[in-house]
CSV table of C-alpha atoms and ligand atoms in Angstrom, one decimal:
chain,number,residue,atom,x,y,z
I,16,MET,CA,-69.9,72.9,60.4
I,17,LYS,CA,-69.4,75.6,63.0
I,18,PHE,CA,-67.0,78.4,62.3
I,19,PHE,CA,-64.8,79.9,65.1
I,20,ILE,CA,-62.4,82.6,64.4
I,21,ASP,CA,-58.8,82.0,65.6
I,22,THR,CA,-57.8,85.5,66.8
I,23,ALA,CA,-57.9,88.0,69.8
I,24,ASP,CA,-58.0,91.0,67.4
I,25,ILE,CA,-61.3,92.7,68.5
I,26,ALA,CA,-61.5,94.8,65.2
I,27,GLU,CA,-61.2,91.6,63.1
I,28,ILE,CA,-63.7,89.9,65.4
I,29,ARG,CA,-66.3,92.8,65.0
I,30,ASP,CA,-65.9,92.9,61.3
I,31,LEU,CA,-66.3,89.1,60.9
I,32,ALA,CA,-69.0,88.8,63.4
I,33,ALA,CA,-71.1,91.2,61.3
I,34,THR,CA,-71.3,88.5,58.6
I,35,GLY,CA,-73.5,86.4,60.9
I,36,LEU,CA,-71.3,83.4,60.1
I,37,VAL,CA,-69.1,83.4,63.3
I,38,ASP,CA,-70.2,80.8,65.9
I,39,GLY,CA,-67.2,81.3,68.3
I,40,ILE,CA,-63.7,82.3,68.9
I,41,THR,CA,-60.4,80.7,69.9
I,42,THR,CA,-57.5,82.5,71.6
I,43,ASN,CA,-54.2,81.2,72.8
I,44,PRO,CA,-51.4,82.8,74.7
I,45,SER,CA,-49.6,83.7,71.5
I,46,LEU,CA,-52.7,85.4,70.1
I,47,ILE,CA,-53.3,87.4,73.3
I,48,ALA,CA,-49.6,88.4,73.2
I,49,LYS,CA,-50.1,89.5,69.6
I,50,SER,CA,-53.2,91.6,70.5
I,51,GLY,CA,-51.0,93.7,73.0
I,52,ARG,CA,-53.9,93.8,75.3
I,53,ASP,CA,-54.8,92.8,78.9
I,54,LEU,CA,-56.1,89.1,78.9
I,55,PHE,CA,-59.2,89.8,81.0
I,56,GLU,CA,-60.1,93.0,79.2
I,57,VAL,CA,-59.8,91.5,75.7
I,58,LEU,CA,-61.7,88.4,76.7
I,59,LYS,CA,-64.5,90.3,78.2
I,60,GLU,CA,-64.8,92.4,75.1
I,61,ILE,CA,-64.8,89.3,72.8
I,62,CYS,CA,-67.5,87.6,74.9
I,63,GLU,CA,-69.7,90.7,74.5
I,64,VAL,CA,-69.3,90.7,70.7
I,65,VAL,CA,-69.7,87.0,70.2
I,66,PRO,CA,-72.3,85.1,72.2
I,67,GLY,CA,-70.9,81.7,71.2
I,68,PRO,CA,-68.1,79.7,72.8
I,69,VAL,CA,-64.9,81.7,73.4
I,70,SER,CA,-61.7,79.7,74.2
I,71,ALA,CA,-59.3,81.0,76.8
I,72,GLU,CA,-56.2,79.1,77.6
I,73,VAL,CA,-54.5,78.4,81.0
I,74,THR,CA,-50.9,79.1,81.1
I,75,ALA,CA,-49.8,77.1,84.2
I,76,ILE,CA,-48.4,73.6,83.6
I,77,ASP,CA,-49.3,71.8,87.0
I,78,PHE,CA,-52.6,70.6,87.9
I,79,ASP,CA,-53.4,72.8,90.9
I,80,ASP,CA,-52.4,76.1,89.2
I,81,MET,CA,-54.2,75.1,85.9
I,82,LEU,CA,-57.3,74.3,87.9
I,83,ARG,CA,-57.1,77.6,89.7
I,84,GLU,CA,-56.5,79.5,86.4
I,85,GLY,CA,-59.3,77.5,84.6
I,86,ARG,CA,-61.8,78.6,87.3
I,87,ILE,CA,-60.7,82.2,87.1
I,88,LEU,CA,-61.0,82.3,83.3
I,89,ALA,CA,-64.5,80.6,83.5
I,90,LYS,CA,-65.8,83.4,85.6
I,91,VAL,CA,-65.1,86.1,82.9
I,92,ALA,CA,-68.3,85.3,81.1
I,93,ASP,CA,-70.8,82.5,80.7
I,94,ASN,CA,-69.5,81.7,77.2
I,95,ILE,CA,-65.9,81.1,78.2
I,96,VAL,CA,-64.5,77.6,77.3
I,97,VAL,CA,-61.3,76.9,79.2
I,98,LYS,CA,-58.5,75.6,77.1
I,99,THR,CA,-56.0,73.1,78.6
I,100,PRO,CA,-53.0,71.5,76.9
I,101,LEU,CA,-52.9,67.8,76.1
I,102,THR,CA,-50.7,66.8,79.0
I,103,VAL,CA,-51.4,64.6,82.0
I,104,ASP,CA,-52.1,67.6,84.2
I,105,GLY,CA,-54.1,69.2,81.3
I,106,LEU,CA,-56.3,66.2,81.1
I,107,LYS,CA,-56.7,66.1,84.8
I,108,THR,CA,-57.8,69.6,84.8
I,109,CYS,CA,-60.2,69.0,81.9
I,110,LYS,CA,-61.8,66.1,83.9
I,111,THR,CA,-62.2,68.2,87.0
I,112,LEU,CA,-63.5,71.3,85.3
I,113,SER,CA,-65.9,69.3,83.1
I,114,ASP,CA,-67.3,67.4,86.1
I,115,ASP,CA,-68.0,70.8,87.5
I,116,GLY,CA,-69.9,71.8,84.4
I,117,ILE,CA,-67.2,74.0,82.8
I,118,LYS,CA,-66.6,73.4,79.2
I,119,VAL,CA,-63.0,72.6,78.2
I,120,ASN,CA,-61.2,72.7,74.9
I,121,VAL,CA,-58.2,70.4,74.9
I,122,THR,CA,-55.4,72.0,72.7
I,123,LEU,CA,-52.2,70.9,71.2
I,124,CYS,CA,-53.5,67.5,70.0
I,125,PHE,CA,-51.3,65.8,67.5
I,126,SER,CA,-52.5,62.0,67.6
I,127,ALA,CA,-55.6,60.0,67.7
I,128,ALA,CA,-54.5,58.4,71.0
I,129,GLN,CA,-54.5,61.9,72.5
I,130,ALA,CA,-58.0,62.6,71.2
I,131,ILE,CA,-59.3,59.5,72.8
I,132,LEU,CA,-58.0,60.5,76.1
I,133,ALA,CA,-59.5,64.0,75.8
I,134,ALA,CA,-62.8,62.5,75.0
I,135,LYS,CA,-62.6,60.2,78.1
I,136,ALA,CA,-61.7,63.3,80.2
I,137,GLY,CA,-65.0,64.8,79.2
I,138,ALA,CA,-63.6,67.5,76.8
I,139,ALA,CA,-66.2,69.6,75.1
I,140,TYR,CA,-63.8,70.1,72.2
I,141,ILE,CA,-60.6,68.5,71.0
I,142,SER,CA,-58.3,70.7,68.9
I,143,PRO,CA,-56.0,68.7,66.5
I,144,PHE,CA,-53.5,71.1,64.9
I,145,VAL,CA,-53.5,70.3,61.2
I,146,GLY,CA,-51.2,73.0,60.0
I,147,ARG,CA,-48.4,72.3,62.5
I,148,LEU,CA,-48.6,68.6,61.6
I,149,ASP,CA,-48.4,69.3,57.8
I,150,ASP,CA,-45.3,71.4,58.7
I,151,THR,CA,-43.5,68.3,59.9
I,152,GLY,CA,-44.3,66.4,56.7
I,153,ALA,CA,-47.1,64.4,58.4
I,154,ASP,CA,-50.7,64.6,57.1
I,155,GLY,CA,-52.8,66.8,59.4
I,156,LEU,CA,-56.1,66.0,57.7
I,157,GLN,CA,-55.5,62.3,58.1
I,158,LEU,CA,-55.5,62.9,61.9
I,159,ILE,CA,-59.0,64.6,61.5
I,160,ALA,CA,-60.3,61.6,59.6
I,161,GLU,CA,-59.1,59.3,62.3
I,162,ILE,CA,-60.5,61.2,65.1
I,163,VAL,CA,-63.9,61.7,63.4
I,164,GLU,CA,-64.0,58.0,62.7
I,165,ILE,CA,-63.2,57.0,66.3
I,166,TYR,CA,-65.5,59.5,67.9
I,167,ASN,CA,-68.4,58.4,65.6
I,168,ALA,CA,-67.9,54.7,66.8
I,169,TYR,CA,-68.6,55.8,70.4
I,170,PRO,CA,-71.9,57.6,70.9
I,171,ASN,CA,-71.1,58.2,74.5
I,172,PHE,CA,-68.1,60.5,73.5
I,173,HIS,CA,-69.6,64.0,73.3
I,174,THR,CA,-66.4,65.8,72.4
I,175,GLU,CA,-66.5,68.0,69.2
I,176,VAL,CA,-63.7,67.8,66.7
I,177,LEU,CA,-62.4,71.4,66.4
I,178,VAL,CA,-60.0,71.6,63.4
I,179,ALA,CA,-57.2,74.0,64.6
I,180,SER,CA,-54.0,75.4,63.0
I,181,VAL,CA,-55.9,76.0,59.8
I,182,ARG,CA,-53.6,77.4,57.0
I,183,HIS,CA,-55.8,77.4,53.9
I,184,VAL,CA,-59.2,76.9,52.5
I,185,GLY,CA,-58.4,73.3,51.5
I,186,HIS,CA,-58.2,72.4,55.2
I,187,ILE,CA,-61.7,73.6,55.7
I,188,ILE,CA,-63.2,71.9,52.7
I,189,GLU,CA,-61.5,68.6,53.4
I,190,SER,CA,-62.5,68.7,57.1
I,191,ALA,CA,-66.1,69.6,56.2
I,192,LYS,CA,-66.2,66.5,54.0
I,193,MET,CA,-65.1,64.3,56.9
I,194,GLY,CA,-67.8,65.8,59.1
I,195,ALA,CA,-65.6,67.7,61.6
I,196,ASP,CA,-67.9,69.7,64.0
I,197,VAL,CA,-65.9,72.9,64.0
I,198,ALA,CA,-63.0,74.7,62.4
I,199,THR,CA,-61.2,77.6,64.0
I,200,ILE,CA,-60.2,79.8,61.1
I,201,PRO,CA,-57.7,82.7,60.8
I,202,PRO,CA,-59.4,85.8,59.5
I,203,ALA,CA,-57.5,85.8,56.3
I,204,VAL,CA,-58.5,82.2,55.5
I,205,LEU,CA,-62.2,83.0,56.2
I,206,ARG,CA,-62.1,86.0,53.9
I,207,ALA,CA,-60.3,83.8,51.3
I,208,MET,CA,-63.3,81.4,51.3
I,209,TYR,CA,-65.6,84.0,49.7
I,210,LYS,CA,-63.2,84.5,46.8
I,211,HIS,CA,-63.5,83.0,43.3
I,212,PRO,CA,-62.3,84.9,40.1
I,213,LEU,CA,-65.4,83.8,38.2
I,214,THR,CA,-67.6,85.5,40.8
I,215,ASP,CA,-65.8,88.7,40.4
I,216,LYS,CA,-65.7,88.3,36.6
I,217,GLY,CA,-69.5,87.5,36.5
I,218,LEU,CA,-70.5,90.3,38.7
I,219,ASP,CA,-68.5,92.8,36.7
I,220,ALA,CA,-70.4,91.7,33.6
I,221,PHE,CA,-73.8,91.6,35.2
I,222,LEU,CA,-73.3,95.2,36.5
I,223,ALA,CA,-71.9,96.5,33.2
I,224,ASP,CA,-74.9,95.1,31.3
I,225,TRP,CA,-77.4,96.5,34.0
I,226,ALA,CA,-75.9,99.9,33.7
I,227,LYS,CA,-76.6,99.9,29.9
I,228,THR,CA,-80.3,99.5,30.7
I,229,GLY,CA,-80.5,102.8,32.7
I,230,GLN,CA,-82.8,101.2,35.3
I,231,THR,CA,-82.7,101.2,39.1
I,232,ILE,CA,-84.4,99.0,41.6
I,233,GLY,CA,-86.7,101.2,43.7
I,234,ASP,CA,-89.4,100.7,46.2
I,235,ALA,CA,-92.2,101.3,43.6
I,236,GLY,CA,-91.1,98.4,41.5
I,237,GLY,CA,-91.3,98.7,37.8
I,238,LYS,CA,-93.1,102.0,37.7
I,239,GLU,CA,-90.1,103.9,38.9
I,240,THR,CA,-87.3,101.7,37.7
I,241,ARG,CA,-86.3,103.9,34.8
I,242,ARG,CA,-84.1,106.7,35.6
I,243,SER,CA,-85.1,110.1,34.3
I,244,ALA,CA,-82.9,111.1,31.3
D,305,E4P,C1,-56.3,77.1,68.1
D,305,E4P,O1,-57.0,76.9,69.0
D,305,E4P,C2,-54.9,77.1,68.0
D,305,E4P,O2,-54.4,77.8,69.1
D,305,E4P,C3,-54.5,77.7,66.7
D,305,E4P,O3,-55.3,77.2,65.7
D,305,E4P,C4,-53.0,77.4,66.4
D,305,E4P,O4,-52.7,77.8,65.1
D,305,E4P,P1,-51.2,78.1,64.6
D,305,E4P,O5,-50.6,76.7,64.4
D,305,E4P,O6,-51.5,78.8,63.3
D,305,E4P,O7,-50.6,78.9,65.6
């Protein structure tokens, strides 16, 4: 499963990219607004830090303007993926850009029917929003299961399932079990994935016992492992 980070916060991106576990980034207009930065400036910086796919969303709602914006965004860097909403105009834009060789992430997907349309429009990624579906009382993960099943039935669909609107670690675990291709993860959720109280407790015990030995691990191996008293 690939991990994208769902943020436009460059400090967070630099910090998490240093783990070597970040495969890409997703942004949206709300995340850009939250960053307080110029869209093009922040996108260029993100694309320099993360060589993988970086999603940048169009803000127009009609086909001609979406297409114009998509082409402008695609010129920012080779790793930009244009994000279009799951509307008629958004999918027309997706089809045109995809036919031109520009990768598109179709966002705001809330049904399997919409995911089928995005695949037919040549989307590189479909972004079903699990958290926002859960908020309505529906089952976001059930949608992931449906889309994975449908896409697997059609080898000519090359659209990757990108689990979006992730709210907790359980969303990642369950999506991974289903074989979803990508999860876009808020920084706090990615950090939470590392945590287990038994890891902390076990490490404390190991370090306490090690301190009692008076040894250190040095370049010279066993000969120099004992500290001088
Ligand atoms: C990702 O591409 C989406 O924009 C994002 O995951 C939305 O998440 P939210 O529902 O937490 O805003």
